[in-house]
Amino acid sequence: MRSTDFLRLAACASLLALGAPLRSDATTCNASDCLANSAAVQKLQLTSSIEDHGDGAFFTTTSGQLPNVVFVLDNSTSMYEIPYKALPSTGAFPAADWMKDPVAVAPWITSNPSFFPQGATPDLTDLASCHSNGYFESLRDAKGKAYSNSTTNPYPPIDPAFTSYFDSTKYYRYVEWNSTSAGGQPAGTSGSPAISQACKGALETDGKTNSLTAAQQARCQQCVDEAGYYIRPNPLGNATPPPGTFPTPTLSPTTLRPALSTMDRGVVVFKGNWLNFYPPKFLIARKVVTDFISAQSTTTSPVRVGVVTYDQAAIAAQCTGPAPYNPLLDPNCSISEPATGPGFRTGDGGHLVSAGMAPACDAKDWKNAGTQQSALITAVRGIDWSDPHAAGIPTRHTPLAETLFNVGQYLAGDPNNTYFAGLPVSAGSGIWTKTEFTPPAAPTASRPLCADCQQNSVILITDGLSCGDNNVPDDLRASAAAGGNCKGTNCGVDVCNDKSVTGGTVVSPNTLPDVAKRLATTDLNTSSSTNGTQSITTHVIALGVAQSALPDLLVSTAIAGGGKAFGATSLPELQKKVSDAITNVVTRGTAFSPAGISSLQSTTTGGGSAVFVPRFNPSLTNPIWNGHLFRFDVFNEFVQGKHLDPTNTNTDPASLTGVFLVDSQQKEVVEDDKGNFLQKGTTNSAIPVWDAGDKLQQTPAASRIVYTAIADASGNWTTIPFVRTDTTRIGPTLGLTDAICAQIQSSMTSPPAGTFTTAMCQQAVIDFVLGKDVFGPDPTANRTPMLGDIFHSTPVLVDPPVDKFICQTGLHTQCLSTLFGYSSFAQVSSNIKQTPDFAAGTSGNDSYEQFWLDHDARRRIVLVGANDGMLHAFNAGTPKSTPVAPTGDKGIRTVDYGPGDGAEQWAFIPPDQLPRLVLMMLQGHQITMDGDIMVRDVWVDGKGNDKATSQFANQKFVKQPEEFHTVAVVSERQGGSHFFALDVTDTEGAASNPPKMLWMYPPPCSPDEQVFGQSWAQYAPHAPPIGPVLLQTTDAAGVQRNTSGTAFLTEERWVVFLNGGHSPFNTRGRALAMLDVYSGDPIYKATYDTSSTGPASAMRFGFSAPVAMVDYNTGDLNSTDGFFDTGVVGDEGGQVWTFHFLEPGHRAAPVNGLSLVDNWVFARAFEADKVTSDPRTHPPIYTVASTTIQPNNQTLRAFVGTGDRA
């Protein structure tokens, strides 16, 4: 929370600026040294959309009700196992794939590679060889520490509600625990499992041979105390029948669970302290879910919660053989679905644990839901995971699809089950509903559906694939059998009928993804009392599976269900993944694209066009919001000469009128009411040409090309790589203190060993910004996400130089015909002389033509700012073939470009953001690079571009090929109070020629910085206020021009006209400044001045709108001379201002080092209300004015729109 002292200080600092004119004195301090102070000043301005009542309010759910979240908590018997990082290789219980991990190898095994089986405990006597299991030895706690066998500082039980799980001083055989008791009662033992009993071995009478020898019992006790575990070196025994065989029915039920005899009964023993260090899956899941419910009363993003498990009778077996039977081995047992769909049978599907949803409908939080909260926690703590040691009870299986289908019935919110009861049953008289999942009707407060279109989500926490599942309607089974929504090798087979497990016949593919797809894309409540679509999003968390090892079935389920798939192998990981899933639930996934997104950037590929669409997922927990930048294409039927619909063969041009947004498969793209891009007429997701967010996520953070800049004592900027190895130059700019570094260190899961030095702290910040998961278990891995949110920044395509004809007709905003005003293509209507061209070279090309030729094949990039502190440049294409070299003024020349792949070409962190980067790490989501970008080709006399050689010599006031540049001027909007400029003539961004930082305005720590507000400036799709003006010169080489009856020696100067920006308190932003676009030197300024008797005293409101620059002089259409003469801009008080720079600017004598034009004028052209300053009668203007000339009297007209926000 922002300190109230900061707000008071902000008010005081603002008062200092009231009524003060914009000073002209330049900064006297080193700009880089001033950055920390500059950032502190910026902190005094509101940067949170909440504080400034911004459009961030649109991020939350819109139904007026808390979102519904139902946890489906896997209560199959396998949840008693300890988590691993991948699914079990067989369906046997308990699984023990950690026995020999293919990657993790214990140090002792490294020295003894011939020991067999690896992972077991060797029959030796030394302590070192006790540490023999590679996977166990690789485990780390939440602080990145290995297991400690300390008896003075043991690991506490993870759940205070179940302190018997586990007693750190006791010893436990593997899976000899159940839902209510940590200490099992194995046959042949009695009392609590003391070490002598736990290591005693089997004393059963059914023919097993798993007893431990006396030496092994001693070894067991030694290694359990030392390493925390003991694994008998020959755990298989003789009790596992070959696949497909069936033991004689006379054997005891215990024998018919062959997998049990391989792992328990003394074969694998753990110390309670180790099990607290790395607890079984059921404890982890129960703890995380109950903690989540407990936190709802204090969280800022509450949801309504329900909990579902599998049916307690979900053994899912239909057997015809004699009892007792083993469903895993009996060929007379059918574990999977019946041949046709009879409706749900006893034991199918799920069980509703919670008594409805909590809290009640219309509740905005859990503050008055204490009773419901306690009841729900008690219900979760009472979940039964069955008893794997009770005689005659088969292991419980995993009916994922059936249970998810039941949840769909419940969340549909229809007490009559109209949709589900109407589904056809192909055999018998059953029904596809389950009584306990019939939702109550209003006014029952715990009903799931409180309002139309209420957001519904399922978080499925499971440790495996479907087993004994798939009794769902036949159309879902048919969909699965036809390939359905499960993508991957054998991804959908019911593991309990997989012949690789049982030797039986492989059944039809699993229906889980198809059920998820149905729930996500169908209106599940078709009753007449509801409006909109009642659908459900499904998220999947695989417990005991690493993110990289997620099985295809679960990934496909999340994709089909419109959700996310996560892997988790520990309690902290599961907590984080639940948090990630909830973040997706409570925030809308649609992005709020800037207004300029309607501008389609021409790609000149076969007459097609492209559009770049930002998207982002807000998060309440992740400081980096998940950003995307999609490229789609535009299909213009007239240009393409055909219809988008291939069945329409009519080629009459009059019929070719459609313009469509299409994906990479040339399918029309539409958006559904959830904000998803779909192929029109289907539920299939649209496939963009590329997504820069996904592409960046795949890029190792260490290989990114990121730059920043530092300034010297004269204020000149130098671009440098933003790398962890350059803490000498970058470190001091980050504004870190000992307190901040201590906070960073304490938040790191795996901090560097030894003293956490200042350099290490600086490197941690740099690593985080580059995209490393600094606070995660592997600080070298990529964090998720890598690309921050693109909120207000409009993507801008940087093209190669534009053809003269296209430029002259105004079809491209990157150029102005004044660049080649000397050329016949310029068609200047006045008689004003143009800046002359350099003598053509041997190629016969004039200067602009040579610039075009030198850069006609340069890479296209898309520039866009994101709230990760960076301006990003993404690859938007390179030429498909070598361009043809032109000679002289030819017709329209274009180059055929490919679409690119969206890879990040380079990124740039402006210097004023450097001290704010650490805020992203420690204070949550920040607004940083959130503004629009101006891109233009300009002429800069005497400044060579990337093609200039050592032989380049300036010919003053003459255009030379090396003097043309492509410049990007970038605003920060709510992220800062500065504009900065980059030379991006070379778009590659290679280290040999990086984007050159030219200037920052206002200069850090300058008086101007106290006057300018947040650099709001929404240009797109309009042309930017960058262009040429005329200045007077005393240099005899100047061009003599007669603009209004007086001849002047003049020079052409390319400028940018900057607006003062926005201030929440209207104490800043009441200024404008015209700068040299390349040097950043101020040429002309206007500012609010209470002491003025002229128009400056009326500049009482900030200028959030950009300036519209016009080539218009004296009401004569023939007065256009290629130089800007007029500027029009609106302010936040609804006033409209006009600036005239009709005469070549005369620069006054320098004051404090600055020489400003003194013969240009401005005035207020429109005032909304002269009587009062009441904001209700002064509607603000946030957007650039549109100008035109009225034909009958040749008067310049400006059209402006007022509104609440830019």
PDB file of C-alpha atoms in Angstrom, residues 267-344:
ATOM      1  CA  VAL A 267      10.628 -53.171   2.101  1.00  0.00           C
ATOM      2  CA  VAL A 268      10.553 -49.335   2.084  1.00  0.00           C
ATOM      3  CA  VAL A 269      10.739 -47.480   5.396  1.00  0.00           C
ATOM      4  CA  PHE A 270      10.787 -43.730   6.065  1.00  0.00           C
ATOM      5  CA  LYS A 271      11.451 -41.659   9.115  1.00  0.00           C
ATOM      6  CA  GLY A 272       8.643 -39.313  10.112  1.00  0.00           C
ATOM      7  CA  ASN A 273      11.003 -36.362   9.841  1.00  0.00           C
ATOM      8  CA  TRP A 274      11.664 -37.235   6.176  1.00  0.00           C
ATOM      9  CA  LEU A 275       7.925 -37.555   5.458  1.00  0.00           C
ATOM     10  CA  ASN A 276       7.409 -34.076   6.919  1.00  0.00           C
ATOM     11  CA  PHE A 277      10.195 -32.915   4.600  1.00  0.00           C
ATOM     12  CA  TYR A 278       8.537 -34.585   1.598  1.00  0.00           C
ATOM     13  CA  PRO A 279       4.988 -35.632   2.495  1.00  0.00           C
ATOM     14  CA  PRO A 280       2.590 -37.899   0.583  1.00  0.00           C
ATOM     15  CA  LYS A 281       0.329 -36.417  -2.061  1.00  0.00           C
ATOM     16  CA  PHE A 282      -2.936 -36.632  -0.124  1.00  0.00           C
ATOM     17  CA  LEU A 283      -1.526 -34.510   2.707  1.00  0.00           C
ATOM     18  CA  ILE A 284      -0.220 -31.907   0.268  1.00  0.00           C
ATOM     19  CA  ALA A 285      -3.517 -31.649  -1.581  1.00  0.00           C
ATOM     20  CA  ARG A 286      -5.618 -31.503   1.575  1.00  0.00           C
ATOM     21  CA  LYS A 287      -3.393 -28.856   3.137  1.00  0.00           C
ATOM     22  CA  VAL A 288      -3.334 -26.635   0.039  1.00  0.00           C
ATOM     23  CA  VAL A 289      -7.108 -26.742  -0.442  1.00  0.00           C
ATOM     24  CA  THR A 290      -7.900 -26.041   3.218  1.00  0.00           C
ATOM     25  CA  ASP A 291      -5.342 -23.227   3.316  1.00  0.00           C
ATOM     26  CA  PHE A 292      -6.934 -21.749   0.216  1.00  0.00           C
ATOM     27  CA  ILE A 293     -10.373 -21.831   1.834  1.00  0.00           C
ATOM     28  CA  SER A 294      -8.980 -20.272   5.024  1.00  0.00           C
ATOM     29  CA  ALA A 295      -7.351 -17.464   3.036  1.00  0.00           C
ATOM     30  CA  GLN A 296     -10.623 -16.438   1.403  1.00  0.00           C
ATOM     31  CA  SER A 297     -11.573 -14.279   4.377  1.00  0.00           C
ATOM     32  CA  THR A 298      -8.497 -12.078   3.899  1.00  0.00           C
ATOM     33  CA  THR A 299      -7.679 -12.229   0.196  1.00  0.00           C
ATOM     34  CA  THR A 300      -8.368  -9.280  -2.073  1.00  0.00           C
ATOM     35  CA  SER A 301      -9.668 -11.611  -4.771  1.00  0.00           C
ATOM     36  CA  PRO A 302     -12.171 -13.974  -3.161  1.00  0.00           C
ATOM     37  CA  VAL A 303     -14.094 -16.648  -5.028  1.00  0.00           C
ATOM     38  CA  ARG A 304     -16.985 -18.963  -4.168  1.00  0.00           C
ATOM     39  CA  VAL A 305     -15.706 -22.457  -3.417  1.00  0.00           C
ATOM     40  CA  GLY A 306     -17.101 -25.953  -3.768  1.00  0.00           C
ATOM     41  CA  VAL A 307     -15.277 -29.275  -3.377  1.00  0.00           C
ATOM     42  CA  VAL A 308     -15.875 -32.580  -5.166  1.00  0.00           C
ATOM     43  CA  THR A 309     -14.109 -35.942  -4.927  1.00  0.00           C
ATOM     44  CA  TYR A 310     -14.642 -39.274  -6.627  1.00  0.00           C
ATOM     45  CA  ASP A 311     -17.501 -41.460  -5.487  1.00  0.00           C
ATOM     46  CA  GLN A 312     -16.391 -43.521  -2.487  1.00  0.00           C
ATOM     47  CA  ALA A 313     -17.566 -46.614  -4.352  1.00  0.00           C
ATOM     48  CA  ALA A 314     -15.484 -45.711  -7.393  1.00  0.00           C
ATOM     49  CA  ILE A 315     -13.794 -49.082  -7.724  1.00  0.00           C
ATOM     50  CA  ALA A 316     -15.275 -49.061 -11.209  1.00  0.00           C
ATOM     51  CA  ALA A 317     -15.237 -52.836 -11.621  1.00  0.00           C
ATOM     52  CA  GLN A 318     -17.866 -55.129 -13.097  1.00  0.00           C
ATOM     53  CA  CYS A 319     -16.690 -58.721 -12.626  1.00  0.00           C
ATOM     54  CA  THR A 320     -18.252 -62.059 -13.489  1.00  0.00           C
ATOM     55  CA  GLY A 321     -15.601 -64.328 -11.984  1.00  0.00           C
ATOM     56  CA  PRO A 322     -15.747 -65.852  -8.495  1.00  0.00           C
ATOM     57  CA  ALA A 323     -15.036 -63.708  -5.478  1.00  0.00           C
ATOM     58  CA  PRO A 324     -12.694 -62.616  -4.134  1.00  0.00           C
ATOM     59  CA  TYR A 325     -11.482 -60.956  -7.323  1.00  0.00           C
ATOM     60  CA  ASN A 326      -8.802 -58.540  -8.433  1.00  0.00           C
ATOM     61  CA  PRO A 327     -10.002 -56.051 -11.057  1.00  0.00           C
ATOM     62  CA  LEU A 328      -6.435 -55.424 -12.195  1.00  0.00           C
ATOM     63  CA  LEU A 329      -5.804 -59.081 -13.033  1.00  0.00           C
ATOM     64  CA  ASP A 330      -9.128 -60.856 -13.488  1.00  0.00           C
ATOM     65  CA  PRO A 331      -9.941 -61.249 -17.225  1.00  0.00           C
ATOM     66  CA  ASN A 332     -13.598 -61.558 -16.215  1.00  0.00           C
ATOM     67  CA  CYS A 333     -13.558 -57.971 -14.893  1.00  0.00           C
ATOM     68  CA  SER A 334     -14.423 -54.990 -17.108  1.00  0.00           C
ATOM     69  CA  ILE A 335     -12.842 -51.954 -15.535  1.00  0.00           C
ATOM     70  CA  SER A 336     -13.744 -49.397 -18.171  1.00  0.00           C
ATOM     71  CA  GLU A 337     -17.054 -48.207 -19.531  1.00  0.00           C
ATOM     72  CA  PRO A 338     -19.843 -50.526 -20.676  1.00  0.00           C
ATOM     73  CA  ALA A 339     -20.269 -51.132 -24.401  1.00  0.00           C
ATOM     74  CA  THR A 340     -23.093 -48.606 -24.664  1.00  0.00           C
ATOM     75  CA  GLY A 341     -24.139 -45.736 -22.450  1.00  0.00           C
ATOM     76  CA  PRO A 342     -26.700 -46.859 -19.861  1.00  0.00           C
ATOM     77  CA  GLY A 343     -26.536 -43.699 -17.790  1.00  0.00           C
ATOM     78  CA  PHE A 344     -24.638 -43.466 -14.533  1.00  0.00           C
TER      79      PHE A 344
END
